[in-house]
Structure formats: C-alpha cells, structure tokens
Amino acid sequence: MNTPLPPADELALVDRELARLDARRTELLARRAWLIRALYPPVAAMAPRLPGMAPPLPGTRAVADSTPRSAQNVLLTLGGTLLTIAAIAFTLVSWGSMGIGGRAAVLLVVTSAALAAPVALLRRGLVSTAESVAALGLVLMILDAYALHRVALAGTDGLGYTAVASAVLAGAWTAYGSTLPRLRIPLPAAVVAAQLPLPLGVLAAGSGPTAFAWAALVTAAADLAAVLWARPASVRITAATGAAALGGWSLLTGGWLSLTSPWSGAPLLLAGSALTLYVAWRRPGLAAAASAIAGLSATAALGGLLRAALPSDWTVPGYVLCGLALAWLWRTDGTRDALGPAVAATGTAWLPRGVRQGLAASGAGVVALGGLWALPPAAVGLLGPLARTTDVWSGEHAERVLTSYPATAALVLLVAAAALAAVPRLWARCGALAAGWALLTALPVSLGLPYAATLVLQLFTTAATLWLAVRPGPLARGLKQGGAAAGRPTGPVLPPLAGPGTPWAGWAPLRPPTRATVLEPGTTLGWCAFAGGLASAVSAVALALDVRGATFVSLGVLLGLFTGVAVLGEGARRVVSACAAVLTATGLVLAVAAAAGFEDHWTAVALLLVPAGTAAVGARVRTGSTALAVEITGACVGLLAMGVAATRPAFLALVLALAGVIAAATAVRPERRRFASWTAAVLFLLATWVRLAVSDVTTPEAYTLPVTVPALVVGFLRRRRDREVSSWTAYGPGLAATLLPSLVAAWVDPDWLRPLLLGVAALVVTLLGARFRLQALLVLGGGALALDGLHELAPYVVQVVDALPRWLPPALAGLLLLAVGATYEQRLRDARRLKERLGRMR
C-alpha cells in the first residue's frame, strides 16, 4: 500500500477509523434491538441480550409456552367433550335398560342441572367453566328431543319432527342466551338451529325444488337481518355463513329454473337480487360483491323471461341487452367522476359508489360472455381461408362451416363495440376496436356472403384498420394523455427517523422515487389496429388465391396499403409495414411469373426485381431503421431466388452474378460500402465457380488469373494512395478469386503439377504477407498452403495408419491430449500473441 503518511500517523488514523466503526456498529445494534422489542415484545423479552443492547422496555416480560388461561380452556373443553360423549352413549345405548319413569327422571335432572349450573358459575366469575357446562346442556337438549321422538312420538314423520324440534330448540337457545348474555355459545347455536325449520318443513310437506329454494331464501333473509342488526360478532358470523350457503343454493336453483322454467325462476332470482342489493346498500364493505351478485341474478331472471318470449337465436342477445343496461352504470359513474359535482345530483348519483360498481361489473361480465359466444364466426372468417382444401387459382372455394351458428352473433359484437366505445377509458377503446374488427371479420360467415363480397369486406377491414393504425386520433378522442400521470411515484420514500437522539438522524431517504411508465393512448390503439390489419391482410391473401384475378387485385391493394403505412406511419409500425410491402411485392412477382407460365429458373431471375427495388429504396431513404429493414427483407428474397434457381446451375450462376451487381451498386453508398462490397465479391466469386463447374472447366486458372492480376494491381494502387486501407479490401478478393478455385481443383486432381504450382504460389503469398505485414496475404496464403500440403500428405497418412496397430492411434491421441493439457496455459499465451500480431497487420 502506497501512502504519503508516516507509519505511526497511519496507524493512529487506522485506529481512529476502527473505533468510529465500532461505535457506529454499537448504535445500529441498539437501534435494531429497540425496533425488535417495539414490534415483537414477547419475542424480544425472551431473547438473550447482547453486549451493547439497551435494557428491555418497561412492562415487557418473558412469556411461557402456555398460560393458565389456555390450560384451563383445554381442560374444560376436554371435560365437556367427554361428558357429551358419555351422554350420547347413555341415550343411544343404555336407554332401553331403564323404565319410562327412570328415563324421564334422568333426562330431566341432568338437563336441568346442566342448564342451571352456568348461572351459579357465572356469579362466581367462572366464565370458561360455565361455557363448557352450557355446551353440555345444549347437547343434552338435542338428546332430549331425540329421546322424546323415540319414546312418545315414534309414529310422526322424521323430517317434520326435526323441523319442529329445531324451531323449538332455536327459540329456547335464543331465550337462554339472552338471559345469560355472558355465554358465547347459545346464541350462535340458536342461529344454526334456525337454519333447519323452513327447509325441512318444505321437504316434509313433499314440495319440489322451487318451494325448497324459496324456504332457503326466506331463511337467508332472516340470517341477513341477524347480520345487519345482531350485536354479538359470533352471531353475525354464523348468520352470514348460513345466509351465504342457503342464499347461494336458492340463487343457483333460480338460475337452473330460469333455463327450464323461466316464469318460476324469475321471481326467485329477483327476490334474491333485491335481498342482496339491500345488503349492499346497508354494508358499504360488502357493496361491490353483493351488488354484483344482485346484478347477475337480475340479469338471469330478465334474460330467462326474454328467452321464453324470443326465438332461440335471440337468447344470447337478450342476456347481453340486460347486462348492457347494468353496465351503463359504469359509464355514469365514470362520467360523474370526470365531470365533477356538476352532475352529482343527476343520473344514478343517488346510488352508492360500491353498488354502482358492483352492478356495472356484473353487467360487463355478462356482455363479455356474450362477446365470447359471438367470436367463433370471427375465428372462422379469419382462419378459414388458411385451411385450404382446393388448388390455387382453381376457381373453387372451400366449403362453408358454422352455417347453423346464429346470425345474431354479429349483433352481439356490434352492441359490444358500441358500448365499449362509449366508455372514456383506454382499455374500453381497445376492446371496442377489437370488437369492431371481429364484427367485420365475422359478417361473411354470419350472413353467408358470396366470395366476391367476402373478399371485398376483408380488404376493406384491412384498409380501415391500417388507416386507424396511422391515424388513431378518432379512437383516442376524449381520453386522457398518459403524460399527465407520468410523474407519479410508484415506490415509497422512507424518511429518516426524527430526533437528534436517534442513530438515524440526518440520514438520507433510503430509496429514491421511481416514475410510472404510462402508455400513450394513440400508441396503444395504433398497435391494436395494426395487429388487426396484418391478420386481415394474411386472411385476404389466402382467400384471394382461389381466383387468379382476385389474387392480383388483393396483392396490388395490399401493396398500396402497406406502402402508405410505411410512408405515413411512425416507429416500429413503419418498419413492419415496409417489410410487409416487400413481401407483398414478392408475392405479386410470383403471381405474375405463374400467370405468364415462367419456369422456375426464369421465376428466380424475376424475383431479383425485389432486391433491386429494395436497394433503390434504401439508396433514396439512406438512413434509419426502415431502410435497413427493407434491404434485409429484399436480401432474403434474393436468397429465395437463388434457391429457386438451384435446379438449373447455369441460371444459378446468372442469378448470383445479377445479385452481385445489385450488391456492387449498393456498395457505392458509404454507409453500406464495407458489407455490400464483400457481399458482391462473394457473389461474383460464387457465380464464377458455378459457371466454371457448369462448363466442365478443368483449368480454372485460365479464367481466374485474368481477374486476379487486375484486381491485385487495383488494390496495390489503392494502398499506395491510402495506407489505412485494409489488406483484405485491397488484395482479399483478387487472391480468393484464384486461390480458392485452384485449391478445389487441386483436391480432385490426381496429377502432381497443379498441387505443386499451387503450393509454390501459396508459399510466395504467405512470405509476402509476413514480409510486408499484410494480414490477408498471410491468412489466405497460409491456409491454401496448409490445405494443399494436407492433400499431398493424405495418401501417405492413410498408408501409415493402415500399417499401424489399431491401438496405436488412440494411444497417440491420448498422449497428445496430455501434452496439450500440461502446456495449456503456454498454448493460450502463444495463441494470444499470434492473434495480436495478426491484429497489428493491415
């Protein structure tokens, strides 16, 4: 460590810093202990104190694993349970061994004692004991009722007797619990018993599910009254549980009846809706959930009545209209919030906010389900043309599907789109856009339109959505811009603890606020519309392939549309549209070639018009991601042309040469010069090789040397003018034009002259590269020399390998690997040095 201080001064400085850190650590530990004691007093009191920690807070003490109160409760619970089991066993098993008087005496004495004992226990303050004895007394009363039925009323109906007995027990327990309010068990037990009289009485009378549902609903209404007006929390909780169970059963029964017998189910659903709506009104905490249930019940009731009165095709639209009436409350609520107090006294302002939201949510859910029901025709209209079952340009069309699906699905989509468009929210506008697009896509299927009308409608849908992608202003009208909320912090800022005596005084906030990322409405809506336009365009092209003229018309229209979006659009939508325009132009070229009866090789030549056009567009646009994307897409089409021409090598050479011309023309531009020049050189070289192979040329040097010599001269003159030019740019194309074809020919030449001449030439090139520090000469010459030498040594290597034992090559390979592993680091250093030396060459 280098420091300007003397060792003694530095030691004193280090000691002071260590002392300061120790003091700071002590402060932090003390603060941590205080926080733990403040948050968890029992745990902090039991934890051992570390040195430096503050003493326990006043009033805190260690807590044992169990308290006397909890132990008492356990013992009393166990005792009461055992006595209850004994009473049940006595009643069910030993009852027959006593006479009628003994039975009555035992039941009367035991039950009376069990019910009277809590009075004395409560006077002495033994509340827990009184609870246990009272619970035993309640169980004994149930056993008394059972015993009475077995002995005196054995001939009565079991369900009817149970209903009457439960009503009597509910009344008796209510009176008992009201008399002894300190007991917590009797009143909830009375509520449980009160759930049985009406439902069991209806079953005893032999009534059907409708009467049972009404009985359950009346009982649930009584439970809700207890929830609203009863004081003990245990009674309210028990009553709420019973109301949820019985009320839910009655509403489910009403929903089933609305499908099978609407005039029987509608009153039940409307009564349940009114009941839950009243609860929502009286309990703001339950307003949203209860009013949502009320809205669904009312929608099911009214929709069932409409279902009975309307044709079957109008069933779902009837439910949707009922749900839409409730969903309109959402717009009323949002409009009131947006306009302020000026409209507070109008519309549905008299409804509580939670009630409005719950009703609107239920209506929106019904409309959403109706929209899902209406989507299959849209899916068929979009994906049907892609599942082609006929030949291209055959004039035949695929068989229609979903012919029996109700045509009212289009009406449902129209209603959903209109309703969502009226809501001034971004998600609603996106949903309206999607519903409108689905409507236009589903119309041909729902209305059974002919082929021409279907194609025209798909092209219109594509044009409309792409126009909205460029100009989403009408869709975003009335929506708030996202920039207004962009500065809202999304994370809390924790301030330092106040006070000079705290160790945190003066500390900075622990985390800076972050800003929310809000999407602009125009951007989101534009992307939604653009996605729909792309999907409709693909479907339109697939449908147009049935007829030749329709194919040309559709491709021409789409080419104009995508070109317009590429010119007028912004951002990524412009790039995607430009690429789509290139692909559409490719399809148009293929269609023209097919209509003209071109063979594959002439089609490949025609496809080169696309990369030529993209190169021209790139030269005009010059900068930006759009130009690059267009040129890359055109290059991919050029690769397609090469693949199409692969069956005719002569035309493949022509295609490669023409592609090289396009690349060479692109290389004139400064921003594309490096890559395009290399591409052009590779394409020309490949064209030359293919042409030589087609012509059965056995001496490629006669054709390559006349190209190599001028190329090397030009490269030499260029390096004389500009010493910064890379050797790969100056000499690489010229050397590769001869070395690579000659190397291929040497590998298939059985004679010795060509490999010898090639080796000498490669050696000269390698030496020149080493002498003048030229990377291209060194790499190309060295590579050609190594491969040529390997070709010459290959026969001898094969002979030697055949003469060696089979075990020797693996052994030699293993030794080589061991040697390389032992000198691995040295080899890496050598490789890095070689890489650095090559990198310093030009």
Coordinates of N, CA, C and O in Angstrom, one line a residue, residues 295-296 298-307 310-311 313-329 359-360 362-371 373 408-419:
G295 N -76.8 -8.1 -9.5 CA -76.9 -7.8 -10.9 C -76.9 -9.1 -11.7 O -77.7 -9.2 -12.7
L296 N -76.1 -10.1 -11.4 CA -76.2 -11.3 -12.1 C -77.5 -12.0 -11.9 O -78.1 -12.6 -12.9
A298 N -80.5 -10.6 -11.3 CA -81.5 -9.8 -12.1 C -81.3 -10.1 -13.6 O -82.3 -10.3 -14.3
T299 N -80.1 -10.2 -14.1 CA -79.8 -10.4 -15.5 C -80.3 -11.8 -15.9 O -80.9 -12.0 -16.9
A300 N -80.0 -12.8 -15.0 CA -80.5 -14.2 -15.3 C -82.0 -14.2 -15.3 O -82.6 -14.9 -16.1
A301 N -82.7 -13.5 -14.4 CA -84.2 -13.5 -14.3 C -84.8 -12.9 -15.6 O -85.6 -13.5 -16.3
L302 N -84.4 -11.7 -15.9 CA -84.9 -11.0 -17.1 C -84.5 -11.6 -18.4 O -85.3 -11.7 -19.3
G303 N -83.3 -12.1 -18.4 CA -82.8 -12.8 -19.6 C -83.6 -14.1 -19.9 O -83.9 -14.5 -21.0
G304 N -83.9 -14.8 -18.8 CA -84.7 -16.0 -18.9 C -86.1 -15.7 -19.4 O -86.7 -16.5 -20.2
L305 N -86.7 -14.6 -19.0 CA -88.1 -14.3 -19.5 C -88.0 -13.9 -20.9 O -88.9 -14.3 -21.7
L306 N -87.0 -13.1 -21.3 CA -86.8 -12.8 -22.8 C -86.5 -14.1 -23.6 O -87.0 -14.2 -24.7
R307 N -85.8 -15.0 -23.0 CA -85.5 -16.3 -23.7 C -86.8 -17.1 -24.0 O -86.9 -17.7 -25.0
L310 N -88.7 -14.9 -26.9 CA -88.0 -14.7 -28.2 C -87.6 -16.0 -28.9 O -87.5 -17.0 -28.2
P311 N -87.3 -16.0 -30.2 CA -86.7 -17.2 -30.8 C -85.4 -17.5 -30.2 O -84.7 -16.7 -29.6
D313 N -82.5 -18.0 -31.5 CA -81.3 -17.3 -32.0 C -81.1 -16.0 -31.2 O -80.0 -15.4 -31.2
W314 N -82.1 -15.5 -30.5 CA -82.1 -14.2 -29.8 C -81.8 -14.4 -28.3 O -82.0 -13.5 -27.5
T315 N -81.5 -15.6 -27.9 CA -81.3 -15.9 -26.5 C -80.1 -15.1 -25.9 O -80.3 -14.3 -24.9
V316 N -79.0 -15.3 -26.5 CA -77.8 -14.6 -26.0 C -77.9 -13.0 -26.2 O -77.6 -12.3 -25.2
P317 N -78.4 -12.5 -27.3 CA -78.6 -11.1 -27.4 C -79.5 -10.5 -26.3 O -79.3 -9.4 -25.8
G318 N -80.6 -11.3 -25.9 CA -81.4 -10.9 -24.8 C -80.7 -10.7 -23.5 O -80.8 -9.7 -22.8
Y319 N -79.8 -11.7 -23.1 CA -79.0 -11.6 -21.9 C -78.0 -10.4 -22.1 O -77.7 -9.7 -21.1
V320 N -77.5 -10.2 -23.2 CA -76.5 -9.1 -23.4 C -77.1 -7.8 -23.2 O -76.6 -6.9 -22.6
L321 N -78.4 -7.6 -23.7 CA -79.1 -6.3 -23.6 C -79.4 -6.1 -22.1 O -79.2 -5.0 -21.6
C322 N -79.7 -7.1 -21.3 CA -79.9 -7.0 -19.9 C -78.6 -6.6 -19.2 O -78.6 -5.7 -18.3
G323 N -77.6 -7.3 -19.6 CA -76.3 -6.9 -19.0 C -75.8 -5.5 -19.3 O -75.2 -4.8 -18.5
L324 N -76.1 -5.1 -20.6 CA -75.7 -3.8 -21.0 C -76.4 -2.7 -20.2 O -75.8 -1.6 -19.9
A325 N -77.7 -2.9 -19.8 CA -78.4 -2.0 -19.0 C -77.7 -1.7 -17.7 O -77.7 -0.6 -17.2
L326 N -77.2 -2.8 -17.1 CA -76.4 -2.6 -15.9 C -75.0 -2.1 -16.1 O -74.5 -1.2 -15.3
A327 N -74.4 -2.5 -17.2 CA -73.0 -2.0 -17.5 C -73.0 -0.5 -17.7 O -72.0 0.2 -17.6
W328 N -74.2 0.1 -18.2 CA -74.2 1.5 -18.4 C -74.0 2.3 -17.2 O -73.6 3.5 -17.2
L329 N -74.2 1.7 -16.0 CA -73.9 2.4 -14.7 C -72.5 2.7 -14.6 O -72.1 3.7 -13.9
L359 N -72.9 -3.5 -9.7 CA -73.9 -3.7 -10.7 C -73.3 -3.6 -12.1 O -73.6 -4.4 -13.0
A360 N -72.5 -2.6 -12.3 CA -71.8 -2.4 -13.6 C -70.9 -3.5 -13.9 O -70.8 -4.0 -15.1
S362 N -71.1 -6.7 -12.9 CA -71.9 -7.8 -13.3 C -72.4 -7.7 -14.7 O -72.4 -8.6 -15.5
G363 N -72.9 -6.5 -15.1 CA -73.4 -6.3 -16.4 C -72.3 -6.4 -17.5 O -72.5 -7.0 -18.5
A364 N -71.1 -5.9 -17.1 CA -70.0 -6.0 -18.1 C -69.5 -7.5 -18.2 O -69.2 -7.9 -19.3
G365 N -69.6 -8.2 -17.1 CA -69.3 -9.6 -17.2 C -70.2 -10.4 -18.2 O -69.8 -11.2 -19.0
V366 N -71.5 -10.1 -18.1 CA -72.5 -10.7 -19.0 C -72.2 -10.3 -20.4 O -72.3 -11.2 -21.4
V367 N -71.9 -9.0 -20.7 CA -71.6 -8.6 -22.0 C -70.3 -9.3 -22.6 O -70.2 -9.7 -23.7
A368 N -69.4 -9.4 -21.7 CA -68.1 -10.1 -22.1 C -68.4 -11.5 -22.4 O -67.8 -12.1 -23.4
L369 N -69.2 -12.2 -21.7 CA -69.5 -13.6 -22.0 C -70.3 -13.7 -23.3 O -70.0 -14.6 -24.1
G370 N -71.2 -12.7 -23.6 CA -71.8 -12.7 -24.8 C -70.9 -12.5 -26.0 O -71.0 -13.1 -27.1
G371 N -69.9 -11.6 -25.8 CA -68.9 -11.4 -26.8 C -68.1 -12.7 -27.1 O -67.7 -13.0 -28.3
W373 N -69.2 -15.7 -26.8 CA -70.1 -16.5 -27.5 C -70.1 -16.1 -29.0 O -70.3 -17.0 -29.9
T408 N -77.3 -13.8 -35.1 CA -77.3 -12.7 -34.2 C -75.9 -12.5 -33.5 O -75.8 -11.5 -32.7
A409 N -75.0 -13.4 -33.7 CA -73.7 -13.2 -33.1 C -73.1 -11.8 -33.6 O -72.4 -11.1 -32.9
A410 N -73.3 -11.5 -34.9 CA -72.8 -10.2 -35.4 C -73.5 -9.0 -34.6 O -72.8 -8.0 -34.3
L411 N -74.8 -9.2 -34.3 CA -75.4 -8.1 -33.5 C -74.8 -8.0 -32.1 O -74.6 -6.8 -31.6
V412 N -74.4 -9.1 -31.5 CA -73.8 -9.0 -30.2 C -72.5 -8.3 -30.3 O -72.1 -7.4 -29.4
L413 N -71.7 -8.6 -31.3 CA -70.4 -7.9 -31.5 C -70.6 -6.4 -31.7 O -69.9 -5.6 -31.2
L414 N -71.7 -6.1 -32.5 CA -71.9 -4.6 -32.7 C -72.3 -3.9 -31.4 O -71.8 -2.8 -31.2
V415 N -73.2 -4.5 -30.6 CA -73.6 -3.9 -29.4 C -72.4 -3.8 -28.4 O -72.2 -2.7 -27.8
A416 N -71.5 -4.8 -28.4 CA -70.4 -4.7 -27.5 C -69.4 -3.6 -28.0 O -68.9 -2.9 -27.1
A417 N -69.2 -3.5 -29.3 CA -68.3 -2.4 -29.8 C -68.9 -1.1 -29.5 O -68.2 -0.2 -29.0
A418 N -70.2 -0.9 -29.6 CA -70.8 0.4 -29.3 C -70.7 0.8 -27.9 O -70.5 1.9 -27.5
A419 N -71.0 -0.2 -27.0 CA -71.0 0.0 -25.6 C -69.6 0.3 -25.1 O -69.4 1.3 -24.3

